[in-house]
Structures are given as C-alpha cells and as structure tokens.
Amino acid sequence: MDAIDKINDHLRNVGEIAFIQIGLILLGAWLLILLAQRLVPLLAERVPAYARYWLFALVPILRLVIVVTAFILILFRLVEPTIENLLSVFVAFALALGFAVKDYISSLTAGVVTLGETPYRPGDWIEVNGVYGEVKEIEMRTIKILTPDDTAVFIPHLMAWNHLIHNANDGSRYLQCIADFYLHPDHDGTRVRNLLHDVALTSAFLSFDRPILVIAHEKPWGTHYRLKAYPIDPRLQFRFITDLTERGKAALLENGLRFATFPCPPVQDS
C-alpha cells in the first residue's frame, strides 16, 4: 500500500490529465506496432536471403522502442515531469509491479536481454526444451515458434534462459541438413562416398555456396554414412532431406549395394 500511496502523491489531479492525448498515444502505438509486424516481414520476403534475417530482427526491437516511448509520453501526462517525481514514481511503480507479477516481469526482462544478446531471431530454426521450429515472432514475454507440423508454440523467454538453445542457422541463410544411410559392411567405401556426393550435388535444393561432406562411421552391424549439405533456404530443409534420402537410396540400390539390418535381440521363450 505504501508504494501505491507514493504513486498517488505524485499524480496530477484528474482535471489536469489529458485523457484524449493518452488515448491517442495508445492508439498510435498500437497502429505502429501493427504496421511493424505486417510491413517488415513483407519487405523481408522481397530482399535477398542474407538481408532477410536482419529485417526480421528489427520487429521486436521496433516494438520495444514504440512501447517504451508510449510509456514515457503517457507518464509525462500523468505526473509533473520533474526529476524527483519521475524517480519516485518509477521506484514505487517497479516495487508494486514487481511483487504483483514477478514471473511476468522476469520473462519481460529476459526478453529485453534477448534483444541485446540475440541468441535467436525471427527466421532462425531453434530447439528449446525439445521443441524445434522456426522463430516467427519475438514478443515481449514469449517466443513464437512454428514447428514442422504447423503447430505454433509460445515459449516464455524465462524458460529459454533455463534450457539449452540449439540454433541451427544462427541468423544466416545456411542450415546444415543430414541424410543418414546404413549399409552392409561388405562394400567399397570410396565408391559409396562418391555416389552420395553426386546425389547431393545434383539436388535442386542444394546451395552451392557451402561444402558437401560425406562422413562414415563403422558400427558392429554395418557402416553409417552421413550426407551433410546445405539447402538454398532453411525453410526447404525437410524437402531437401527427403530428396537426399530418396535419391540416395535409389542410387545405392542401383549400384548393387546392400543396406544394413540392425540385429534384433533373440526372443526368449517364456
């Protein structure tokens, strides 16, 4: 109650408050945020891929600037704009709000820090606490992630602080994709690597700016090959992996190569 009383002591009288101006400020802030959320993504789709992620990252920053500016403008219309009054109101408001919505404020604070550290941006493909998808929006309190099965997941920034964040492309247009193949150990490894390399090289989704790698790991039951390459756009990653897998399997079969069969444990009679 003391914090609320301090706020009331520094507020203007009701007759001195410009309610129409406050309403116009709120309306203007809402319209500016709406325009930023609609126009910037539309513009980002029409620029080269390397510039798209920089534009996407502007959306949450613009929203934060608009909200802070609107808050300051409204505060000047509620409180006499002296240094003592503003400091007193800010401190009292922070104390009152902090106790009331502690977790919400924590997520807001984490969101502000996120804008500075940028561990993820709109357009990044990230995994947080087992959820993988594209970052569509960075709100003040949450991240909106769209998963591959078209499900929107909202993750509080505070949760992202407490879990590992796996960022597949980290603000760039390069995202590595991997297609796995398991072959019978009786084969020519050099031949297989050349075949898989040619499969990636002839894919319609391949980005020629990045290298193609074929990695082999010997297992007790066969050889595990990992074909690593980059699509021209991260949003094509699943089509790219499917293309590599289907054409890679067909190329291996056409050349008489056998796939490994993982040994099943013996069934015990009951």
PDB file of C-alpha atoms in Angstrom:
ATOM      1  CA  MET A   1       0.000   0.000   0.000  1.00  0.00           C
ATOM      2  CA  ASP A   2       2.885   2.396   0.717  1.00  0.00           C
ATOM      3  CA  ALA A   3       4.129   2.092  -2.875  1.00  0.00           C
ATOM      4  CA  ILE A   4       0.640   2.814  -4.247  1.00  0.00           C
ATOM      5  CA  ASP A   5       0.266   5.828  -1.928  1.00  0.00           C
ATOM      6  CA  LYS A   6       3.580   7.229  -3.167  1.00  0.00           C
ATOM      7  CA  ILE A   7       2.421   6.932  -6.758  1.00  0.00           C
ATOM      8  CA  ASN A   8      -0.847   8.726  -5.935  1.00  0.00           C
ATOM      9  CA  ASP A   9       1.042  11.586  -4.251  1.00  0.00           C
ATOM     10  CA  HIS A  10       2.866  12.453  -7.466  1.00  0.00           C
ATOM     11  CA  LEU A  11      -0.022  12.022  -9.918  1.00  0.00           C
ATOM     12  CA  ARG A  12      -1.734  15.052 -11.423  1.00  0.00           C
ATOM     13  CA  ASN A  13      -5.277  15.920 -10.468  1.00  0.00           C
ATOM     14  CA  VAL A  14      -7.950  14.229 -12.543  1.00  0.00           C
ATOM     15  CA  GLY A  15      -8.905  17.517 -14.147  1.00  0.00           C
ATOM     16  CA  GLU A  16      -5.333  18.102 -15.318  1.00  0.00           C
ATOM     17  CA  ILE A  17      -4.893  14.745 -17.018  1.00  0.00           C
ATOM     18  CA  ALA A  18      -5.154  14.848 -20.833  1.00  0.00           C
ATOM     19  CA  PHE A  19      -7.126  11.641 -21.348  1.00  0.00           C
ATOM     20  CA  ILE A  20      -7.646  12.311 -25.057  1.00  0.00           C
ATOM     21  CA  GLN A  21      -3.903  12.630 -25.611  1.00  0.00           C
ATOM     22  CA  ILE A  22      -3.275   9.424 -23.670  1.00  0.00           C
ATOM     23  CA  GLY A  23      -5.864   7.641 -25.790  1.00  0.00           C
ATOM     24  CA  LEU A  24      -4.255   8.929 -28.989  1.00  0.00           C
ATOM     25  CA  ILE A  25      -0.813   7.817 -27.784  1.00  0.00           C
ATOM     26  CA  LEU A  26      -2.117   4.303 -27.061  1.00  0.00           C
ATOM     27  CA  LEU A  27      -3.874   4.160 -30.442  1.00  0.00           C
ATOM     28  CA  GLY A  28      -0.794   5.437 -32.268  1.00  0.00           C
ATOM     29  CA  ALA A  29       1.473   2.933 -30.508  1.00  0.00           C
ATOM     30  CA  TRP A  30      -0.877   0.064 -31.359  1.00  0.00           C
ATOM     31  CA  LEU A  31      -1.021   1.116 -35.025  1.00  0.00           C
ATOM     32  CA  LEU A  32       2.769   1.471 -35.263  1.00  0.00           C
ATOM     33  CA  ILE A  33       3.309  -1.965 -33.724  1.00  0.00           C
ATOM     34  CA  LEU A  34       0.761  -3.461 -36.111  1.00  0.00           C
ATOM     35  CA  LEU A  35       2.461  -1.829 -39.107  1.00  0.00           C
ATOM     36  CA  ALA A  36       5.889  -3.040 -37.988  1.00  0.00           C
ATOM     37  CA  GLN A  37       4.627  -6.607 -37.580  1.00  0.00           C
ATOM     38  CA  ARG A  38       2.979  -6.592 -41.022  1.00  0.00           C
ATOM     39  CA  LEU A  39       5.212  -4.466 -43.237  1.00  0.00           C
ATOM     40  CA  VAL A  40       8.694  -5.575 -42.115  1.00  0.00           C
ATOM     41  CA  PRO A  41       8.055  -9.334 -42.788  1.00  0.00           C
ATOM     42  CA  LEU A  42       6.521  -8.437 -46.177  1.00  0.00           C
ATOM     43  CA  LEU A  43       9.601  -6.395 -47.029  1.00  0.00           C
ATOM     44  CA  ALA A  44      11.877  -9.191 -45.794  1.00  0.00           C
ATOM     45  CA  GLU A  45      10.344 -11.623 -48.280  1.00  0.00           C
ATOM     46  CA  ARG A  46      11.350  -9.328 -51.153  1.00  0.00           C
ATOM     47  CA  VAL A  47      15.025  -8.842 -50.303  1.00  0.00           C
ATOM     48  CA  PRO A  48      17.985 -11.239 -50.707  1.00  0.00           C
ATOM     49  CA  ALA A  49      18.217 -14.062 -48.194  1.00  0.00           C
ATOM     50  CA  TYR A  50      21.281 -12.653 -46.413  1.00  0.00           C
ATOM     51  CA  ALA A  51      19.353  -9.432 -45.554  1.00  0.00           C
ATOM     52  CA  ARG A  52      16.082 -11.153 -44.604  1.00  0.00           C
ATOM     53  CA  TYR A  53      17.153 -12.131 -41.097  1.00  0.00           C
ATOM     54  CA  TRP A  54      18.373  -8.613 -40.269  1.00  0.00           C
ATOM     55  CA  LEU A  55      14.959  -7.234 -41.185  1.00  0.00           C
ATOM     56  CA  PHE A  56      13.170  -9.921 -39.167  1.00  0.00           C
ATOM     57  CA  ALA A  57      15.279  -8.978 -36.139  1.00  0.00           C
ATOM     58  CA  LEU A  58      14.039  -5.369 -36.381  1.00  0.00           C
ATOM     59  CA  VAL A  59      10.446  -6.291 -35.497  1.00  0.00           C
ATOM     60  CA  PRO A  60      10.905  -6.939 -31.743  1.00  0.00           C
ATOM     61  CA  ILE A  61      13.344  -4.012 -31.439  1.00  0.00           C
ATOM     62  CA  LEU A  62      10.875  -1.602 -33.074  1.00  0.00           C
ATOM     63  CA  ARG A  63       8.082  -2.910 -30.857  1.00  0.00           C
ATOM     64  CA  LEU A  64      10.189  -2.351 -27.731  1.00  0.00           C
ATOM     65  CA  VAL A  65      11.070   1.211 -28.802  1.00  0.00           C
ATOM     66  CA  ILE A  66       7.413   2.017 -29.506  1.00  0.00           C
ATOM     67  CA  VAL A  67       6.227   0.608 -26.160  1.00  0.00           C
ATOM     68  CA  VAL A  68       8.896   2.442 -24.153  1.00  0.00           C
ATOM     69  CA  THR A  69       8.250   5.710 -25.995  1.00  0.00           C
ATOM     70  CA  ALA A  70       4.485   5.433 -25.458  1.00  0.00           C
ATOM     71  CA  PHE A  71       5.012   4.657 -21.763  1.00  0.00           C
ATOM     72  CA  ILE A  72       7.216   7.736 -21.285  1.00  0.00           C
ATOM     73  CA  LEU A  73       4.789  10.017 -23.156  1.00  0.00           C
ATOM     74  CA  ILE A  74       1.861   8.789 -21.064  1.00  0.00           C
ATOM     75  CA  LEU A  75       3.871   9.124 -17.847  1.00  0.00           C
ATOM     76  CA  PHE A  76       4.568  12.803 -18.605  1.00  0.00           C
ATOM     77  CA  ARG A  77       0.820  13.367 -18.879  1.00  0.00           C
ATOM     78  CA  LEU A  78       0.095  11.660 -15.564  1.00  0.00           C
ATOM     79  CA  VAL A  79       2.951  13.069 -13.473  1.00  0.00           C
ATOM     80  CA  GLU A  80       4.530  16.501 -13.189  1.00  0.00           C
ATOM     81  CA  PRO A  81       7.751  15.985 -15.222  1.00  0.00           C
ATOM     82  CA  THR A  82      10.286  16.778 -12.523  1.00  0.00           C
ATOM     83  CA  ILE A  83      13.278  14.576 -11.767  1.00  0.00           C
ATOM     84  CA  GLU A  84      12.151  13.888  -8.193  1.00  0.00           C
ATOM     85  CA  ASN A  85       8.619  12.997  -9.216  1.00  0.00           C
ATOM     86  CA  LEU A  86       9.726  10.721 -12.034  1.00  0.00           C
ATOM     87  CA  LEU A  87      12.274   8.886  -9.892  1.00  0.00           C
ATOM     88  CA  SER A  88       9.786   8.413  -7.066  1.00  0.00           C
ATOM     89  CA  VAL A  89       7.086   7.125  -9.380  1.00  0.00           C
ATOM     90  CA  PHE A  90       9.453   4.780 -11.231  1.00  0.00           C
ATOM     91  CA  VAL A  91      10.754   3.263  -7.985  1.00  0.00           C
ATOM     92  CA  ALA A  92       7.306   2.907  -6.425  1.00  0.00           C
ATOM     93  CA  PHE A  93       5.823   1.522  -9.634  1.00  0.00           C
ATOM     94  CA  ALA A  94       8.629  -1.012 -10.000  1.00  0.00           C
ATOM     95  CA  LEU A  95       8.192  -2.226  -6.421  1.00  0.00           C
ATOM     96  CA  ALA A  96       4.417  -2.535  -6.680  1.00  0.00           C
ATOM     97  CA  LEU A  97       4.544  -4.228 -10.073  1.00  0.00           C
ATOM     98  CA  GLY A  98       7.460  -6.473  -9.144  1.00  0.00           C
ATOM     99  CA  PHE A  99       5.638  -8.134  -6.267  1.00  0.00           C
ATOM    100  CA  ALA A 100       2.392  -8.488  -8.216  1.00  0.00           C
ATOM    101  CA  VAL A 101       3.711 -10.073 -11.410  1.00  0.00           C
ATOM    102  CA  LYS A 102       7.162 -11.354 -10.545  1.00  0.00           C
ATOM    103  CA  ASP A 103       7.307 -14.175 -13.141  1.00  0.00           C
ATOM    104  CA  TYR A 104       5.857 -11.970 -15.862  1.00  0.00           C
ATOM    105  CA  ILE A 105       8.444  -9.261 -15.160  1.00  0.00           C
ATOM    106  CA  SER A 106      11.190 -11.885 -15.185  1.00  0.00           C
ATOM    107  CA  SER A 107      10.122 -13.007 -18.658  1.00  0.00           C
ATOM    108  CA  LEU A 108       9.927  -9.386 -19.828  1.00  0.00           C
ATOM    109  CA  THR A 109      13.429  -8.749 -18.521  1.00  0.00           C
ATOM    110  CA  ALA A 110      14.687 -11.890 -20.243  1.00  0.00           C
ATOM    111  CA  GLY A 111      13.042 -10.679 -23.457  1.00  0.00           C
ATOM    112  CA  VAL A 112      14.820  -7.317 -23.274  1.00  0.00           C
ATOM    113  CA  VAL A 113      18.171  -9.031 -22.655  1.00  0.00           C
ATOM    114  CA  THR A 114      17.438 -11.359 -25.587  1.00  0.00           C
ATOM    115  CA  LEU A 115      17.202  -8.361 -27.917  1.00  0.00           C
ATOM    116  CA  GLY A 116      20.744  -7.432 -26.895  1.00  0.00           C
ATOM    117  CA  GLU A 117      22.330 -10.876 -26.900  1.00  0.00           C
ATOM    118  CA  THR A 118      20.291 -12.179 -29.884  1.00  0.00           C
ATOM    119  CA  PRO A 119      20.603 -15.927 -29.193  1.00  0.00           C
ATOM    120  CA  TYR A 120      17.696 -16.276 -31.648  1.00  0.00           C
ATOM    121  CA  ARG A 121      15.992 -14.022 -34.182  1.00  0.00           C
ATOM    122  CA  PRO A 122      12.885 -14.263 -36.369  1.00  0.00           C
ATOM    123  CA  GLY A 123      13.762 -16.684 -39.160  1.00  0.00           C
ATOM    124  CA  ASP A 124      16.115 -18.802 -37.022  1.00  0.00           C
ATOM    125  CA  TRP A 125      15.440 -22.515 -36.586  1.00  0.00           C
ATOM    126  CA  ILE A 126      15.900 -23.333 -32.909  1.00  0.00           C
ATOM    127  CA  GLU A 127      15.217 -26.093 -30.407  1.00  0.00           C
ATOM    128  CA  VAL A 128      14.278 -25.238 -26.818  1.00  0.00           C
ATOM    129  CA  ASN A 129      13.366 -27.931 -24.313  1.00  0.00           C
ATOM    130  CA  GLY A 130      12.666 -30.468 -27.080  1.00  0.00           C
ATOM    131  CA  VAL A 131      10.607 -28.078 -29.261  1.00  0.00           C
ATOM    132  CA  TYR A 132      12.096 -27.467 -32.730  1.00  0.00           C
ATOM    133  CA  GLY A 133      10.820 -24.963 -35.238  1.00  0.00           C
ATOM    134  CA  GLU A 134      11.203 -21.586 -36.916  1.00  0.00           C
ATOM    135  CA  VAL A 135      11.125 -18.439 -34.791  1.00  0.00           C
ATOM    136  CA  LYS A 136       8.211 -16.472 -36.217  1.00  0.00           C
ATOM    137  CA  GLU A 137       7.864 -13.682 -33.642  1.00  0.00           C
ATOM    138  CA  ILE A 138       9.712 -12.455 -30.579  1.00  0.00           C
ATOM    139  CA  GLU A 139       7.135 -10.912 -28.261  1.00  0.00           C
ATOM    140  CA  MET A 140       7.954  -9.003 -25.100  1.00  0.00           C
ATOM    141  CA  ARG A 141       7.352 -12.100 -22.946  1.00  0.00           C
ATOM    142  CA  THR A 142       7.420 -15.095 -25.281  1.00  0.00           C
ATOM    143  CA  ILE A 143       8.941 -16.570 -28.430  1.00  0.00           C
ATOM    144  CA  LYS A 144       6.525 -17.843 -31.077  1.00  0.00           C
ATOM    145  CA  ILE A 145       7.913 -20.963 -32.768  1.00  0.00           C
ATOM    146  CA  LEU A 146       6.226 -22.682 -35.706  1.00  0.00           C
ATOM    147  CA  THR A 147       7.052 -26.408 -35.672  1.00  0.00           C
ATOM    148  CA  PRO A 148       7.409 -28.551 -38.826  1.00  0.00           C
ATOM    149  CA  ASP A 149       3.892 -29.941 -38.283  1.00  0.00           C
ATOM    150  CA  ASP A 150       2.491 -26.363 -38.394  1.00  0.00           C
ATOM    151  CA  THR A 151       1.906 -26.036 -34.657  1.00  0.00           C
ATOM    152  CA  ALA A 152       2.511 -22.647 -33.022  1.00  0.00           C
ATOM    153  CA  VAL A 153       4.362 -22.961 -29.694  1.00  0.00           C
ATOM    154  CA  PHE A 154       4.798 -19.982 -27.360  1.00  0.00           C
ATOM    155  CA  ILE A 155       7.830 -20.278 -25.074  1.00  0.00           C
ATOM    156  CA  PRO A 156       8.457 -17.715 -22.301  1.00  0.00           C
ATOM    157  CA  HIS A 157      11.879 -16.076 -22.544  1.00  0.00           C
ATOM    158  CA  LEU A 158      12.479 -17.101 -18.937  1.00  0.00           C
ATOM    159  CA  MET A 159      12.223 -20.794 -19.903  1.00  0.00           C
ATOM    160  CA  ALA A 160      14.754 -20.248 -22.698  1.00  0.00           C
ATOM    161  CA  TRP A 161      17.141 -18.878 -20.085  1.00  0.00           C
ATOM    162  CA  ASN A 162      16.957 -22.113 -18.105  1.00  0.00           C
ATOM    163  CA  HIS A 163      17.400 -24.528 -21.031  1.00  0.00           C
ATOM    164  CA  LEU A 164      19.936 -25.097 -23.780  1.00  0.00           C
ATOM    165  CA  ILE A 165      19.121 -23.266 -27.022  1.00  0.00           C
ATOM    166  CA  HIS A 166      20.083 -25.098 -30.218  1.00  0.00           C
ATOM    167  CA  ASN A 167      20.198 -22.610 -33.117  1.00  0.00           C
ATOM    168  CA  ALA A 168      20.528 -24.379 -36.469  1.00  0.00           C
ATOM    169  CA  ASN A 169      21.298 -21.345 -38.671  1.00  0.00           C
ATOM    170  CA  ASP A 170      22.072 -18.548 -36.145  1.00  0.00           C
ATOM    171  CA  GLY A 171      20.864 -15.585 -38.171  1.00  0.00           C
ATOM    172  CA  SER A 172      22.192 -16.768 -41.534  1.00  0.00           C
ATOM    173  CA  ARG A 173      20.623 -18.462 -44.535  1.00  0.00           C
ATOM    174  CA  TYR A 174      22.853 -21.521 -44.111  1.00  0.00           C
ATOM    175  CA  LEU A 175      21.381 -24.509 -42.282  1.00  0.00           C
ATOM    176  CA  GLN A 176      23.102 -27.872 -42.468  1.00  0.00           C
ATOM    177  CA  CYS A 177      20.932 -30.869 -43.319  1.00  0.00           C
ATOM    178  CA  ILE A 178      21.901 -34.501 -42.759  1.00  0.00           C
ATOM    179  CA  ALA A 179      20.667 -37.629 -44.544  1.00  0.00           C
ATOM    180  CA  ASP A 180      21.586 -40.956 -42.891  1.00  0.00           C
ATOM    181  CA  PHE A 181      22.329 -44.235 -44.675  1.00  0.00           C
ATOM    182  CA  TYR A 182      23.168 -47.599 -43.079  1.00  0.00           C
ATOM    183  CA  LEU A 183      24.963 -50.081 -45.352  1.00  0.00           C
ATOM    184  CA  HIS A 184      26.165 -53.657 -45.071  1.00  0.00           C
ATOM    185  CA  PRO A 185      29.902 -53.572 -44.174  1.00  0.00           C
ATOM    186  CA  ASP A 186      30.922 -55.505 -47.318  1.00  0.00           C
ATOM    187  CA  HIS A 187      31.312 -52.630 -49.816  1.00  0.00           C
ATOM    188  CA  ASP A 188      33.751 -50.134 -51.338  1.00  0.00           C
ATOM    189  CA  GLY A 189      33.658 -47.034 -49.116  1.00  0.00           C
ATOM    190  CA  THR A 190      35.179 -44.672 -51.687  1.00  0.00           C
ATOM    191  CA  ARG A 191      32.556 -45.651 -54.222  1.00  0.00           C
ATOM    192  CA  VAL A 192      29.731 -45.039 -51.740  1.00  0.00           C
ATOM    193  CA  ARG A 193      31.097 -41.615 -50.780  1.00  0.00           C
ATOM    194  CA  ASN A 194      31.323 -40.589 -54.439  1.00  0.00           C
ATOM    195  CA  LEU A 195      27.778 -41.784 -55.089  1.00  0.00           C
ATOM    196  CA  LEU A 196      26.334 -39.859 -52.144  1.00  0.00           C
ATOM    197  CA  HIS A 197      28.327 -36.745 -53.026  1.00  0.00           C
ATOM    198  CA  ASP A 198      26.876 -36.824 -56.558  1.00  0.00           C
ATOM    199  CA  VAL A 199      23.369 -37.236 -55.116  1.00  0.00           C
ATOM    200  CA  ALA A 200      23.745 -34.001 -53.125  1.00  0.00           C
ATOM    201  CA  LEU A 201      25.454 -32.200 -55.995  1.00  0.00           C
ATOM    202  CA  THR A 202      22.508 -32.873 -58.331  1.00  0.00           C
ATOM    203  CA  SER A 203      19.767 -31.847 -55.889  1.00  0.00           C
ATOM    204  CA  ALA A 204      17.519 -28.991 -56.984  1.00  0.00           C
ATOM    205  CA  PHE A 205      17.553 -27.629 -53.403  1.00  0.00           C
ATOM    206  CA  LEU A 206      21.339 -27.509 -52.947  1.00  0.00           C
ATOM    207  CA  SER A 207      23.182 -24.308 -52.021  1.00  0.00           C
ATOM    208  CA  PHE A 208      26.491 -24.326 -53.929  1.00  0.00           C
ATOM    209  CA  ASP A 209      27.996 -21.769 -51.534  1.00  0.00           C
ATOM    210  CA  ARG A 210      28.680 -24.396 -48.866  1.00  0.00           C
ATOM    211  CA  PRO A 211      30.618 -27.699 -48.926  1.00  0.00           C
ATOM    212  CA  ILE A 212      29.194 -31.201 -49.259  1.00  0.00           C
ATOM    213  CA  LEU A 213      30.505 -33.712 -46.740  1.00  0.00           C
ATOM    214  CA  VAL A 214      30.116 -37.495 -46.506  1.00  0.00           C
ATOM    215  CA  ILE A 215      31.083 -38.896 -43.112  1.00  0.00           C
ATOM    216  CA  ALA A 216      31.425 -42.653 -42.396  1.00  0.00           C
ATOM    217  CA  HIS A 217      31.220 -44.367 -39.004  1.00  0.00           C
ATOM    218  CA  GLU A 218      31.811 -48.093 -38.667  1.00  0.00           C
ATOM    219  CA  LYS A 219      29.351 -49.938 -36.437  1.00  0.00           C
ATOM    220  CA  PRO A 220      29.332 -53.594 -35.289  1.00  0.00           C
ATOM    221  CA  TRP A 221      26.357 -54.268 -37.568  1.00  0.00           C
ATOM    222  CA  GLY A 222      27.322 -52.109 -40.607  1.00  0.00           C
ATOM    223  CA  THR A 223      28.568 -48.715 -41.801  1.00  0.00           C
ATOM    224  CA  HIS A 224      26.753 -45.489 -41.016  1.00  0.00           C
ATOM    225  CA  TYR A 225      27.074 -42.765 -43.669  1.00  0.00           C
ATOM    226  CA  ARG A 226      26.009 -39.176 -43.013  1.00  0.00           C
ATOM    227  CA  LEU A 227      25.491 -36.978 -46.059  1.00  0.00           C
ATOM    228  CA  LYS A 228      25.803 -33.322 -44.996  1.00  0.00           C
ATOM    229  CA  ALA A 229      24.810 -30.416 -47.244  1.00  0.00           C
ATOM    230  CA  TYR A 230      23.014 -27.056 -47.189  1.00  0.00           C
ATOM    231  CA  PRO A 231      19.724 -26.090 -48.889  1.00  0.00           C
ATOM    232  CA  ILE A 232      19.255 -22.757 -50.652  1.00  0.00           C
ATOM    233  CA  ASP A 233      16.789 -21.706 -47.929  1.00  0.00           C
ATOM    234  CA  PRO A 234      16.373 -23.078 -44.370  1.00  0.00           C
ATOM    235  CA  ARG A 235      12.628 -23.417 -44.952  1.00  0.00           C
ATOM    236  CA  LEU A 236      13.390 -26.081 -47.574  1.00  0.00           C
ATOM    237  CA  GLN A 237      15.310 -28.291 -45.129  1.00  0.00           C
ATOM    238  CA  PHE A 238      12.730 -31.081 -44.889  1.00  0.00           C
ATOM    239  CA  ARG A 239      12.172 -31.252 -48.645  1.00  0.00           C
ATOM    240  CA  PHE A 240      15.949 -31.264 -49.083  1.00  0.00           C
ATOM    241  CA  ILE A 241      16.476 -34.117 -46.604  1.00  0.00           C
ATOM    242  CA  THR A 242      13.665 -36.092 -48.239  1.00  0.00           C
ATOM    243  CA  ASP A 243      15.198 -35.541 -51.679  1.00  0.00           C
ATOM    244  CA  LEU A 244      18.651 -36.643 -50.492  1.00  0.00           C
ATOM    245  CA  THR A 245      17.227 -39.703 -48.747  1.00  0.00           C
ATOM    246  CA  GLU A 246      15.044 -40.908 -51.622  1.00  0.00           C
ATOM    247  CA  ARG A 247      17.562 -40.346 -54.424  1.00  0.00           C
ATOM    248  CA  GLY A 248      20.455 -41.553 -52.260  1.00  0.00           C
ATOM    249  CA  LYS A 249      18.660 -44.811 -51.516  1.00  0.00           C
ATOM    250  CA  ALA A 250      17.795 -45.294 -55.195  1.00  0.00           C
ATOM    251  CA  ALA A 251      21.404 -44.636 -56.290  1.00  0.00           C
ATOM    252  CA  LEU A 252      22.800 -47.123 -53.775  1.00  0.00           C
ATOM    253  CA  LEU A 253      20.340 -49.835 -54.769  1.00  0.00           C
ATOM    254  CA  GLU A 254      21.027 -49.271 -58.474  1.00  0.00           C
ATOM    255  CA  ASN A 255      24.727 -49.920 -57.816  1.00  0.00           C
ATOM    256  CA  GLY A 256      24.041 -53.216 -56.058  1.00  0.00           C
ATOM    257  CA  LEU A 257      24.773 -52.021 -52.503  1.00  0.00           C
ATOM    258  CA  ARG A 258      23.028 -53.686 -49.602  1.00  0.00           C
ATOM    259  CA  PHE A 259      21.600 -51.901 -46.607  1.00  0.00           C
ATOM    260  CA  ALA A 260      22.459 -52.992 -43.087  1.00  0.00           C
ATOM    261  CA  THR A 261      19.958 -54.804 -40.922  1.00  0.00           C
ATOM    262  CA  PHE A 262      20.205 -53.986 -37.259  1.00  0.00           C
ATOM    263  CA  PRO A 263      20.348 -57.281 -35.326  1.00  0.00           C
ATOM    264  CA  CYS A 264      17.271 -57.935 -33.238  1.00  0.00           C
ATOM    265  CA  PRO A 265      17.745 -59.412 -29.779  1.00  0.00           C
ATOM    266  CA  PRO A 266      16.790 -63.080 -29.540  1.00  0.00           C
ATOM    267  CA  VAL A 267      13.286 -63.824 -28.329  1.00  0.00           C
ATOM    268  CA  GLN A 268      13.349 -65.752 -25.063  1.00  0.00           C
ATOM    269  CA  ASP A 269      10.793 -68.476 -24.553  1.00  0.00           C
ATOM    270  CA  SER A 270       8.595 -67.905 -21.563  1.00  0.00           C
TER     271      SER A 270
END
